[in-house]
Coordinates of C-alpha atoms in Angstrom, one line a residue:
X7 CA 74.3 27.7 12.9
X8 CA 72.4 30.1 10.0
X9 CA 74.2 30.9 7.4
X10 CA 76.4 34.8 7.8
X11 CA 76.0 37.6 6.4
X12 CA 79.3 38.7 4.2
X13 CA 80.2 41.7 2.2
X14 CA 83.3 41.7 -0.2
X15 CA 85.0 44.7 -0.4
X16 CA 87.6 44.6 -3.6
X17 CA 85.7 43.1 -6.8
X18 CA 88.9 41.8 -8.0
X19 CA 90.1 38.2 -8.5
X20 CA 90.6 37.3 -4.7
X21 CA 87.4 39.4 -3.7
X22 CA 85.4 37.5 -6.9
X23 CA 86.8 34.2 -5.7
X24 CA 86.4 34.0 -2.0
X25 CA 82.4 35.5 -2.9
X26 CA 81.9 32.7 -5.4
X27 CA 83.3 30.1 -2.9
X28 CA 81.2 31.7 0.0
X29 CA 78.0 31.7 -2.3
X30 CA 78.8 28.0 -3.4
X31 CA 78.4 26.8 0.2
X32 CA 75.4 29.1 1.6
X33 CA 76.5 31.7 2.8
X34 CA 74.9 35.1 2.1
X35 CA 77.4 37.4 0.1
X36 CA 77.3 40.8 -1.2
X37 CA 80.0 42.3 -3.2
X38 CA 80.6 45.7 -3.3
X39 CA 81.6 47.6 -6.3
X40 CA 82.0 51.1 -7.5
X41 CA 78.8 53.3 -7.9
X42 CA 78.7 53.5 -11.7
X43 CA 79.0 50.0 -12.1
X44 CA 76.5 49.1 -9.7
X45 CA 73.2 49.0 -12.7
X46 CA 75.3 47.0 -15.0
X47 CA 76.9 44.3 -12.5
X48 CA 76.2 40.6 -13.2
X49 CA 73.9 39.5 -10.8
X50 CA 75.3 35.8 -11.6
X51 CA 78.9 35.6 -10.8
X52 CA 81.3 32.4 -12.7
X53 CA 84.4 31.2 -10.8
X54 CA 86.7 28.7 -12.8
X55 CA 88.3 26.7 -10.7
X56 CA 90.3 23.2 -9.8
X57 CA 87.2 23.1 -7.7
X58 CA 84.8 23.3 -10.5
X59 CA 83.3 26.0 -12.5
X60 CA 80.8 27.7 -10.1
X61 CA 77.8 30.1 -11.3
X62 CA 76.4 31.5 -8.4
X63 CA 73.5 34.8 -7.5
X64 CA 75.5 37.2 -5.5
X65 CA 74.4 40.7 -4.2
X66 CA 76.4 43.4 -5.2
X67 CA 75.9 47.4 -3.5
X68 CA 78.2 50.7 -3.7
X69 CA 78.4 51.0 -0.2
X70 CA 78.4 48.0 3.0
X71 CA 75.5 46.6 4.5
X72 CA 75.3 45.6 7.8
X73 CA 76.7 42.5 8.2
X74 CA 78.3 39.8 10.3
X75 CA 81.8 39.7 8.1
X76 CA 83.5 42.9 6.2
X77 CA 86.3 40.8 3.9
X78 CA 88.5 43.5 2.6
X79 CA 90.0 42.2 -0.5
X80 CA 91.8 45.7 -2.2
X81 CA 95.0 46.0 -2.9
X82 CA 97.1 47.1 -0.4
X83 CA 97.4 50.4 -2.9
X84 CA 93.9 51.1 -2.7
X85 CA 93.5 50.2 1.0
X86 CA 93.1 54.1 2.6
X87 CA 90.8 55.1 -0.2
X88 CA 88.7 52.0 -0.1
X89 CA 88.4 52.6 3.3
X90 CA 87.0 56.5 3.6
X91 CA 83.3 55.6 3.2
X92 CA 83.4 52.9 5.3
X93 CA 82.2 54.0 8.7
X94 CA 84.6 52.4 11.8
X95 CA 81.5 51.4 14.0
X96 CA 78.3 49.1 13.3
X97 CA 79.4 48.0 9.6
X98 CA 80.5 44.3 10.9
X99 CA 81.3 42.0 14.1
X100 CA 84.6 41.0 12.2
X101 CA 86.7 42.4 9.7
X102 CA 88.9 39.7 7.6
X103 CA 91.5 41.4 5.7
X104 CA 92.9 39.5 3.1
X105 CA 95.8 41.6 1.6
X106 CA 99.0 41.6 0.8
X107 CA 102.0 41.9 3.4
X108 CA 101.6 42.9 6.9
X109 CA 101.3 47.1 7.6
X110 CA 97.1 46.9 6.9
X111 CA 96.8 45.3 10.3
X112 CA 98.3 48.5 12.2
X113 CA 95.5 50.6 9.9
X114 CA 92.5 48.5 10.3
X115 CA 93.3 47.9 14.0
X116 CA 93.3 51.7 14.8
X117 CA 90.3 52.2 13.1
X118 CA 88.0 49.2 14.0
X119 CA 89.7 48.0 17.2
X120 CA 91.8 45.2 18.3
X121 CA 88.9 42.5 18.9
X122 CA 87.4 43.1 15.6
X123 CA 90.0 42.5 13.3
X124 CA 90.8 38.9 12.6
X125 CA 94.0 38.4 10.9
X126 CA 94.4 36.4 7.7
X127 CA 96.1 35.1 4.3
X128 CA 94.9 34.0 1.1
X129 CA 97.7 32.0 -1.5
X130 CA 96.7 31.2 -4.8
X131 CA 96.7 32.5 -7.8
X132 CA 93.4 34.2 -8.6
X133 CA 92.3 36.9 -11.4
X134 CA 89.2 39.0 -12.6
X135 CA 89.0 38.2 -15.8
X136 CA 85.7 40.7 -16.5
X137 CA 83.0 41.8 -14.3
X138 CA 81.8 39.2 -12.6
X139 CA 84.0 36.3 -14.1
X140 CA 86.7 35.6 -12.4
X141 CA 89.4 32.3 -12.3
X142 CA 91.4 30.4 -10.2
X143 CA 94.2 28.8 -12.0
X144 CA 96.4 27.3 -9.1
X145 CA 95.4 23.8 -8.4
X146 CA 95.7 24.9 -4.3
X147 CA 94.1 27.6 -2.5
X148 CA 95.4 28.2 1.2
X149 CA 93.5 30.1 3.1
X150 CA 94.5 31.3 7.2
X151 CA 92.6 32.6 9.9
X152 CA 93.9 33.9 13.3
X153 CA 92.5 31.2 15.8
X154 CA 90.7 34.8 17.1
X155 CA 88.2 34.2 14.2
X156 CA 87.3 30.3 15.0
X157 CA 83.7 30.7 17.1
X158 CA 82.5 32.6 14.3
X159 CA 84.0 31.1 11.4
X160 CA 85.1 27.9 12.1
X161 CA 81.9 26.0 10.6
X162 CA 82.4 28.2 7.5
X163 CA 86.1 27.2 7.0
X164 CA 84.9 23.8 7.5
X165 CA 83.1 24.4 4.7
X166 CA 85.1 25.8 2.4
X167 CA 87.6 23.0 3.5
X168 CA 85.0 20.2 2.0
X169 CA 84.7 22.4 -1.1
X170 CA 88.6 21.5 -1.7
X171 CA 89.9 24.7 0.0
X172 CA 92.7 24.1 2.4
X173 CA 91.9 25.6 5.4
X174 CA 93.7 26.2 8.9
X175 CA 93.4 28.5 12.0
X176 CA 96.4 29.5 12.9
X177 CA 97.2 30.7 17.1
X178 CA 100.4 32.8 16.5
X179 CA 100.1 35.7 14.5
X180 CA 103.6 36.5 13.4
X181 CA 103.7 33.0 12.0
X182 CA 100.3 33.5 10.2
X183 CA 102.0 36.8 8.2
X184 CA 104.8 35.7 7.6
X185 CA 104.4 32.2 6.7
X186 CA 102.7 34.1 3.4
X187 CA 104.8 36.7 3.1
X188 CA 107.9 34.3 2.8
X189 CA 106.7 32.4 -0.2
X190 CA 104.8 35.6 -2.0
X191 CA 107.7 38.3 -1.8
X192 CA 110.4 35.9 -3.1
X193 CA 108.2 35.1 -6.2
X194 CA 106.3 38.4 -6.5
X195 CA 109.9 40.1 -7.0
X196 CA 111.6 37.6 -9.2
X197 CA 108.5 37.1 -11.5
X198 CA 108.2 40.4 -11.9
X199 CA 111.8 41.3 -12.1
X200 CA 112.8 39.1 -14.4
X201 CA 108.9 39.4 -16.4
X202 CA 108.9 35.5 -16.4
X203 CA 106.3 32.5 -14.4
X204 CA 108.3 31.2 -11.5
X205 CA 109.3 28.1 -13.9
X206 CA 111.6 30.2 -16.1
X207 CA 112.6 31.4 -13.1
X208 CA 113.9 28.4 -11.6
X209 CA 115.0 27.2 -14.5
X210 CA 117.9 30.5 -14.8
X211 CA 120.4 30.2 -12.7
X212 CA 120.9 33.9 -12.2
X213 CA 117.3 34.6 -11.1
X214 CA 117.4 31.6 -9.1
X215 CA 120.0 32.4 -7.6
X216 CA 118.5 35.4 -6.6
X217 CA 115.0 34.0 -5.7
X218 CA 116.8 31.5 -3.2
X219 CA 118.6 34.2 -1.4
X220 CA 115.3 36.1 -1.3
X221 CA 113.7 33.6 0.2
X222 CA 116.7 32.9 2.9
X223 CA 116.7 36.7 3.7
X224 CA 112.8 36.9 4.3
X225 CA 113.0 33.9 6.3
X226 CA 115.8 35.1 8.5
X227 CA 113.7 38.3 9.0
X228 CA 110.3 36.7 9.5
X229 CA 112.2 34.5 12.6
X230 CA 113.6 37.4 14.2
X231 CA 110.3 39.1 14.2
X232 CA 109.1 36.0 16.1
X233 CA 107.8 33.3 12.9
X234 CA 108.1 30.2 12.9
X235 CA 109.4 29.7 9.5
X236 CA 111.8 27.4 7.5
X237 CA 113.5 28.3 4.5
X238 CA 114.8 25.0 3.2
X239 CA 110.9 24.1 3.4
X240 CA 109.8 27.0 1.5
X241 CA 112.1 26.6 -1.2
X242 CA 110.9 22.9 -1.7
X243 CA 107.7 24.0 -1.8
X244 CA 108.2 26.7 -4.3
X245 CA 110.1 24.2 -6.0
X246 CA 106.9 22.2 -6.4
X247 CA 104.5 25.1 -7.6
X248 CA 102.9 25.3 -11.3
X249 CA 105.9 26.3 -13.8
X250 CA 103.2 28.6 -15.4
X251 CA 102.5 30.5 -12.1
X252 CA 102.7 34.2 -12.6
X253 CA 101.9 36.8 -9.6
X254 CA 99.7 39.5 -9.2
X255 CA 102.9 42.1 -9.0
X256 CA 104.0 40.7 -12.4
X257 CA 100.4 40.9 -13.8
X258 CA 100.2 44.4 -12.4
X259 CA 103.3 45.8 -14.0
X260 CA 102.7 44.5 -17.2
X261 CA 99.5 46.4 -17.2
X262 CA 101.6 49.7 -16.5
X263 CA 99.6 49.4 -12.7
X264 CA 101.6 50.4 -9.5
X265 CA 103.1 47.4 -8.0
X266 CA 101.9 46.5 -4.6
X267 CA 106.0 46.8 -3.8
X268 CA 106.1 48.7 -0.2
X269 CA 103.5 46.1 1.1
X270 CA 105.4 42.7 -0.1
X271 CA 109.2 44.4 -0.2
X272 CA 108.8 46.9 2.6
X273 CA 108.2 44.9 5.1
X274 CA 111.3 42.6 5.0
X275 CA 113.6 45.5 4.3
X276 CA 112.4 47.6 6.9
X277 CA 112.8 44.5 10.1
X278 CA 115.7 43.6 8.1
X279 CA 117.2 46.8 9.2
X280 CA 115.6 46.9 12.6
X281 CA 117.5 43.8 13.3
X282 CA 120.3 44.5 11.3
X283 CA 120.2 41.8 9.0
X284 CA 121.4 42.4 5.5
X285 CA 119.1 42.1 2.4
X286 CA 121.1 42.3 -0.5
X287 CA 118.6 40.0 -2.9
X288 CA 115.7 41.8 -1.8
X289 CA 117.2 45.4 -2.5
X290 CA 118.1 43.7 -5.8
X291 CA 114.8 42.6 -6.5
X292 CA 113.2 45.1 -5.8
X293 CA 114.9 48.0 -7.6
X294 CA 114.6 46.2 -10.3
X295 CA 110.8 45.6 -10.0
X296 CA 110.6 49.8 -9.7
X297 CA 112.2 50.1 -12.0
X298 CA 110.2 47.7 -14.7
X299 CA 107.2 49.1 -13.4
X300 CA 108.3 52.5 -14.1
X301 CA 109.3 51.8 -17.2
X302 CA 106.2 50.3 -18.6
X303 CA 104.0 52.7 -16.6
X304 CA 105.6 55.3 -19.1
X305 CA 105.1 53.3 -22.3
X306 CA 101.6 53.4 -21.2
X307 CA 101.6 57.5 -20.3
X308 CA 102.4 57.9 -23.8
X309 CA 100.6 55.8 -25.9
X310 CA 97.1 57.0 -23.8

């Protein structure tokens, strides 16, 4: 099978990653970034990874090609305006959204259709350290594809998979979402609230406390909405995960950016109230995230 075409859209350390790690095995990637930065780009982009550090040409254009794969790798933020110049028909044969939470596949669905969105998740922790460079620091890298996806990508996770990627294709969607969301909202939220990696947050008992609970309350929610999740599982694994592991909510908010919070928080507290389960920890969480990220986007407002 010939390699596929891809486009990137979202430069930033998922988007720089997954074109690096597509480059590195054949495939033909362009990344798109803004207009003005389109003469200055590298045209060599540098991943550092447990994988190996990776220097590989990559296209880069303002606007999408015609391709066989559109990865949307925004935040979920900057999804709507991202979107705009994108036209809904002959950009791609499959679009392969890699965002936070759960709400983009309702957006990109009405716009593209059903049969060419293919659901998925990306876990790791991954970061744009400057144009073009970009790092990988997590010594895993999980990435899920709706089964929808396999005859046209199933030779390219295979792939990846050799590279040292860990790579499934997964037949129920609910479990797909929410097997991410029940790992990243727990430590997205207690990171960030309590501005520390998710070792010092294990290692308090009061943010523990509150991560655990989190992660129980998520879990509950993501089996009512049909997941096949377990919480006593999820905990052990987060148990297991790099002291030094920071997310991108926590990196956000210390930069005085808006937190991705409706996409990772909503989510939960919204089919938490459908289904009338209480989510004290999350509420907790979460307020306090808003307000952190309030408070720091202010610092910022006034020392610009």
């Amino acid at each position: 099978m010939p390699a596929l075409r891809h486009a990137i859209l979202g430069a930033g350390g998922v988007g720089g990653t997954m074109a690096a790690c597509l480059a590195h095995i054949g495939e033909s990637v362009t990344l798109i970034v803004r207009p003005q930065s389109v003469g200055t780009y590298p045209t060599e982009i540098r991943l550092e990874s447990p994988f190996g550090n990776i220097r590989v040409p990559v296209a880069h254009a303002h606007s999408v090609p015609a391709v066989d794969v559109l990865w949307i790798t925004t935040k979920a933020t900057q999804l709507d305006s991202a979107l705009k110049p994108i036209p809904t028909s002959d950009t791609a044969q499959a679009i392969v959204p890699l965002l936070n939470g759960i709400d983009h596949l309702a957006v990109l669905r009405e716009r593209y259709g059903q049969q060419r969105v293919i659901p998925a998740t990306i876990a790791g922790e991954m970061e744009r350290v400057a144009p073009g460079s970009f790092v990988h620091r997590t010594p895993f890298l999980f990435l899920n594809l709706s089964s929808s996806g396999r005859g046209l990508l199933g030779q390219m996770m295979a792939s990846l998979e050799r590279m040292g990627l860990e790579c499934r294709f997964i037949d129920d969607e609910p479990t797909l979402m929410w097997s991410k969301i029940v790992f990243l909202a727990p430590m997205a939220l207690s990171t960030t609230a309590a501005d520390m990696p998710i070792g010092g947050v294990r290692e308090d008992a009061t943010w523990r406390g509150l991560w655990e609970s989190c992660v129980r309350e998520t879990c509950a929610v993501a089996i009512a909405e049909g997941a096949k999740v377990d919480p006593d599982a999820v905990l052990q694994r987060m148990r297991q995960a790099p002291g030094a592991m920071r997310s991108s909510m926590q990196k956000d908010v210390d930069r005085g950016k808006a937190p991705e919070l409706d996409a990772i928080a909503g989510p939960i507290l919204r089919a938490g109230t459908r289904y009338g389960i209480k989510t004290p920890a999350t509420e907790k969480l979460a307020a306090n995230v808003e307000r952190r990220a309030q408070a720091l986007a202010s610092q910022a407002s006034r020392v610009v």
